[in-house]
Amino acid sequence: MTALIIKKRIDLIVDLPLIPKIVAIGKAAGIEHHTVLSALSGIGTHGSWSDDRISGAMAKANFMTICSAEHAESFVAALEPLLSSYRMIITVTDVGVVRGSHF
Amino acid sequence: MTALIIKKRIDLIVDLPLIPKIVAIGKAAGIEHHTVLSALSGIGTHGSWSDDRISGAMAKANFMTICSAEHAESFVAALEPLLSSYRMIITVTDVGVVRGSHF
Amino acid sequence: MTALIIKKRIDLIVDLPLIPKIVAIGKAAGIEHHTVLSALSGIGTHGSWSDDRISGAMAKANFMTICSAEHAESFVAALEPLLSSYRMIITVTDVGVVRGSHF
Amino acid sequence: MILETLTSPIILFFALGLLAAFARSDLVIPEALAKGMSIYLMAAIGLKGGVSVAAAGFGPDLLIAALAGVLLSFAIPFLAYALLRSIGRLDGINAAAVAAHYGSVSLVTFVTADQLLTASGISAAGYMVAVLALMETPAIISGLLLARRGTKQSADSGASNMWHEVFLNGSVVLLTGSFLIGLIAGKDGFAPIAPMFEVGYKGVLCLFLLDMGLIAARRIMASKGLTFRLIALAIAMPIGNGLIALGLAAALGMAMPEMIVLAILAASASYIAVPAAMRLALPEADPGIYLSMSLGITFPFNVIFGISLFTFLARMIS
Amino acid sequence: MILETLTSPIILFFALGLLAAFARSDLVIPEALAKGMSIYLMAAIGLKGGVSVAAAGFGPDLLIAALAGVLLSFAIPFLAYALLRSIGRLDGINAAAVAAHYGSVSLVTFVTADQLLTASGISAAGYMVAVLALMETPAIISGLLLARRGTKQSADSGASNMWHEVFLNGSVVLLTGSFLIGLIAGKDGFAPIAPMFEVGYKGVLCLFLLDMGLIAARRIMASKGLTFRLIALAIAMPIGNGLIALGLAAALGMAMPEMIVLAILAASASYIAVPAAMRLALPEADPGIYLSMSLGITFPFNVIFGISLFTFLARMIS
Amino acid sequence: MILETLTSPIILFFALGLLAAFARSDLVIPEALAKGMSIYLMAAIGLKGGVSVAAAGFGPDLLIAALAGVLLSFAIPFLAYALLRSIGRLDGINAAAVAAHYGSVSLVTFVTADQLLTASGISAAGYMVAVLALMETPAIISGLLLARRGTKQSADSGASNMWHEVFLNGSVVLLTGSFLIGLIAGKDGFAPIAPMFEVGYKGVLCLFLLDMGLIAARRIMASKGLTFRLIALAIAMPIGNGLIALGLAAALGMAMPEMIVLAILAASASYIAVPAAMRLALPEADPGIYLSMSLGITFPFNVIFGISLFTFLARMIS
Ligand SMILES: Nc1ncnc2c1ncn2[C@@H]1O[C@H](COP(=O)(O)O)[C@@H](O)[C@H]1O
Ligand SMILES: Nc1ncnc2c1ncn2[C@@H]1O[C@H](COP(=O)(O)O)[C@@H](O)[C@H]1O
Ligand SMILES: Nc1ncnc2c1ncn2[C@@H]1O[C@H](COP(=O)(O)O)[C@@H](O)[C@H]1O
Ligand code: NA
Ligand code: NA
Ligand code: NA
């Protein structure tokens, strides 16, 4: 069995226009790589949204990054104060990766 | 380290037209919030599908919700009898969240 | 509580044109079913990409499969040598499923 | 008539789509483009119908055609259900779902017939668009009644939401809405936007049928639940439904062009409006079966043979 | 004038969208199609403006109109901010965001007005497209100044990226770019591509307004933060802004057609360019509020009443 | 000739795209719209070619041009491979992938040249569209042969699937298919759908080139593996390939308009059909390199300079 190394996977549901800011905050916390997965609609404390907005201001996406526990901690700490103003949710999960050095 | 509270993440792969029904079943089980992530294609026991159907009847999506263990249990119990007729799959994972109260 | 059976969830971020190859490799490793989730953009060691390529050669997607630990092991072993040439990342997570036999 | 149809670019693009998909080419029309073209076609056909009715006015023949259409849409599912259960050996739920498709109508078959008939000098009255819109929904109701009776299923929790879906389905709303706009705006109101909806019409139809060919062929290749009996029914039912409609139209003394269109509507099976409604109302029904039959077999059959067949038969009767 | 507008297909498709969405129909125009149509409209209106200015040349009246537009775009947010804080009882951040929307302009309101005015014999000068483009951005700057002053917030980390977003916003670049291309290519250069941008123009506008109706109605139904006071302001502010613009235009001796268009621009509120910029610059502001007001209330008000109102008032003044 | 080209809206929209992307504007054309426009262009150019060959009939010169085209498409990759390995210092796999792109052709360069040449009074024969379609695939085969020989790689598991991808590639199928439909339908068959494919043609080309400009510039900005040597080759190879084609065409006695088009085809590098095939057949090759060269450098070079250069040279020779 290829030995798996445990890393952290961080998932954010955040507005599309805010992704560049999240990437910048991530860089400051040592997060170099990420993937943005596309979302169609959702309901949260701030009501419902779906991506058919002409302005695109309401469209959200799933920002995902795999990183070390240390980077995860500093990233989450940096994002925490913005949670309510950016209307984001954050989840942290353990994942096994093959090339430990890559993340 | 910001203390993380353990919650459950439930993922469904389900037909797009059935999402309103899933949301209704979720509400009955105490699930108020969710996000729908977009899927492109897939193969299951019922054969292959991809989203380029004129009718859209075959298009599927990834319904995702973060909730407490109790709500997760009642939601899964409500969905179990519909699994084969709705051609759905369900997975349950543990995730860490920052604002316990939010979910 | 409906008893949950532990299975493995494998996630790949891989170029869209390579999905048929991944499906073939999966079949050889006993992976019959999968779902492809859509991705919008990302940054990795090979630079940034986003799906607005005329050629589509740069568009990537999130190939996801739920399978037994054995199948997961042979699948990861088959993919490992292709990781850098196919510019893929792989993560393996534990998930709980309701119908053990289905996966 | 058949030769002309088979060499018209519309049918040739449909054939190109079929061949490309059977040869497993990776040619794909983006879904947003396909949805966009179907929205354009529905708006164009609705407006055209409304404008021509605004000019011709509401005559009794419109009422007759409308009544005949609604009657056919309600009744055909019951006949189809019996055939599907007996000859087709389908279970109750799937038989009801397929029956609803065959009672309803296919917009693109109507639009293609409209083009091919006009090309060979037969032009049906504008109000047939209204008949098209009226025939979409009754069959869904019959289908659901058949499914309920078949399985004594308790009223589905989503029932209210389902009725809503059946009547406020996107295509029915757009078709009826643009028909009314054409009616209100009339000839002169329509003039400024006429170029867009006339110039592009046939060309968009070509690209749309290219996509229909791709999807129909891929539907056939991916169809798992299709038995030989069901394939035979997917060809026999359109012919049967068309003949019934011809008989009814002749009995009601409808004019030849309207008679042909009514037969083609009865013979056509839905694959845009009804599948969406069925997926919500009868989730247990397998979309693989009803889509393979209506989209994979009946649609190509109607476009290539059905239209010429019913034109020929209608000419013989009148 | 009002009757003609209300029976023109453009407005009827808008009404169809509103009704369909309020009736909770599942009719949806794919986002890629909506984006595509807005790109087509911006290119067409830009080219048309550039070509007409190339023919008419740069006169002093273009400068006057441009100056008036930019002045209005800078000034209106300060007035709107005061009203939103006092009558609207909005917090500083949200008041600044909404004020920026009302200082800026809405392309589709401009395009719709252009169509309706031409239909009733009033054609404004081509350079008003340049005024449209010039009025998009100043209001965002005023809005951000108001927000900063309101909360003494430390310079936002993304500030540089935000200025860039404000000036190099997609719609401003496309509008100004195609205006310049129209200017360089001139009448003869534009001739070969004229059919595409003229034939399709009104038809695309119909389908786009169908989508606007759907989204405006759904915006109203989903709006949570909207108080009665804000709804009143969403109607009062367009009227106020329009009157101020009329006064300014009259004082500057602008011709009647240009006066109407300037008033409609001042009365219109942005919902494509500004929301994107605000979401980045003022993430704390709730998009629910500014979108419901500008897209849900002010846009329908302007399209149905505003255009006729300011045409009537402008006729009275001159 | 160059001045006319540089002020034609088509090139101006391309320049607008380049400038907007270099200025990091967020202007983006949705992918589904871009795919839709490329499908429209392929169908339109295929139909036009087929209809004109149906009118002109199959002459010997079509065979000569086709043979010359296929020969060039097979041969150029070997020459390019040698240059890329020696001067470019590229590894075997990447050199083979880039060589395949330069042996193949670019539809949009062909379409743009077709427009600019017609604008300046030179119209090439309709059958050049067939030559375009024939030149797409041979270069991919040469590229794969070079890659295999270069690395002695065991037959790739997906080989069969790869050959299938090479010949049944979406754009080749659509181009050849619509060419045949134009051939079968002929002038009169094409008449009803002509408006859509002619009226919209140049306008769609403008918006498509806007998108090409955006993507080419973003490609250059994101390119990591591009050395100075490769940039030089991305300009030298088109010139070299064009000259070889001119020489071959002159030797075969081709007429001046067809000579120019053959040179432009040889000089053009693919970025729709070949990248998709390469990604599947040679996954080890870095798309960053071959896309930056063919899409980021060679395409802009050909559109702005190449077309005028080969027109000038061809005029000199004949
Ligand atoms: N418990 C949850 N499960 C899944 N998605 C959620 C949950 N809560 C919030 N979201 C997503 O995050 C978005 C913003 O959440 P909120 O700030 O609560 O409005 C929502 O629109 C949903 O798309
Ligand atoms: N083991 C699996 N891993 C990932 N996706 C799956 C799996 N099984 C089923 N699916 C997805 O769920 C859909 C329906 O599954 P089924 O009911 O088995 O046909 C399939 O089309 C896939 O998209
Ligand atoms: N640490 C990571 N977290 C999330 N996505 C990643 C990560 N590393 C790579 N990716 C994704 O995988 C793609 C290819 O990675 P690479 O081969 O490193 O260029 C990238 O473009 C990202 O979309
Ligand atoms: Na029918
Ligand atoms: Na304004
Ligand atoms: Na070439």
PDB file of C-alpha atoms in Angstrom, chain D residues 8 13 40 45 48 65 72 104 106 115 119 128-129 147 166 211 239 276:
ATOM      1  CA  SER D   8     -32.917  19.697 -46.932  1.00  0.00           C
ATOM      2  CA  PHE D  13     -27.555  18.311 -40.080  1.00  0.00           C
ATOM      3  CA  TYR D  40     -34.968  31.191 -29.269  1.00  0.00           C
ATOM      4  CA  ILE D  45     -42.607  29.961 -33.050  1.00  0.00           C
ATOM      5  CA  LYS D  48     -45.127  33.814 -35.285  1.00  0.00           C
ATOM      6  CA  ALA D  65     -58.378  22.064 -33.463  1.00  0.00           C
ATOM      7  CA  LEU D  72     -55.856  13.497 -27.912  1.00  0.00           C
ATOM      8  CA  SER D 104     -47.618  15.019 -25.036  1.00  0.00           C
ATOM      9  CA  SER D 106     -42.373  17.607 -29.272  1.00  0.00           C
ATOM     10  CA  GLN D 115     -40.379  24.131 -42.195  1.00  0.00           C
ATOM     11  CA  ALA D 119     -40.944  24.254 -48.308  1.00  0.00           C
ATOM     12  CA  MET D 128     -51.625  25.399 -34.531  1.00  0.00           C
ATOM     13  CA  VAL D 129     -48.917  26.865 -32.248  1.00  0.00           C
ATOM     14  CA  ALA D 147     -49.237   5.833 -12.150  1.00  0.00           C
ATOM     15  CA  VAL D 166     -46.556  20.533 -14.601  1.00  0.00           C
ATOM     16  CA  ASP D 211     -27.351  18.613 -31.420  1.00  0.00           C
ATOM     17  CA  ILE D 239     -48.046   5.700 -36.368  1.00  0.00           C
ATOM     18  CA  ALA D 276     -38.541  17.324 -16.347  1.00  0.00           C
TER      19      ALA D 276
END
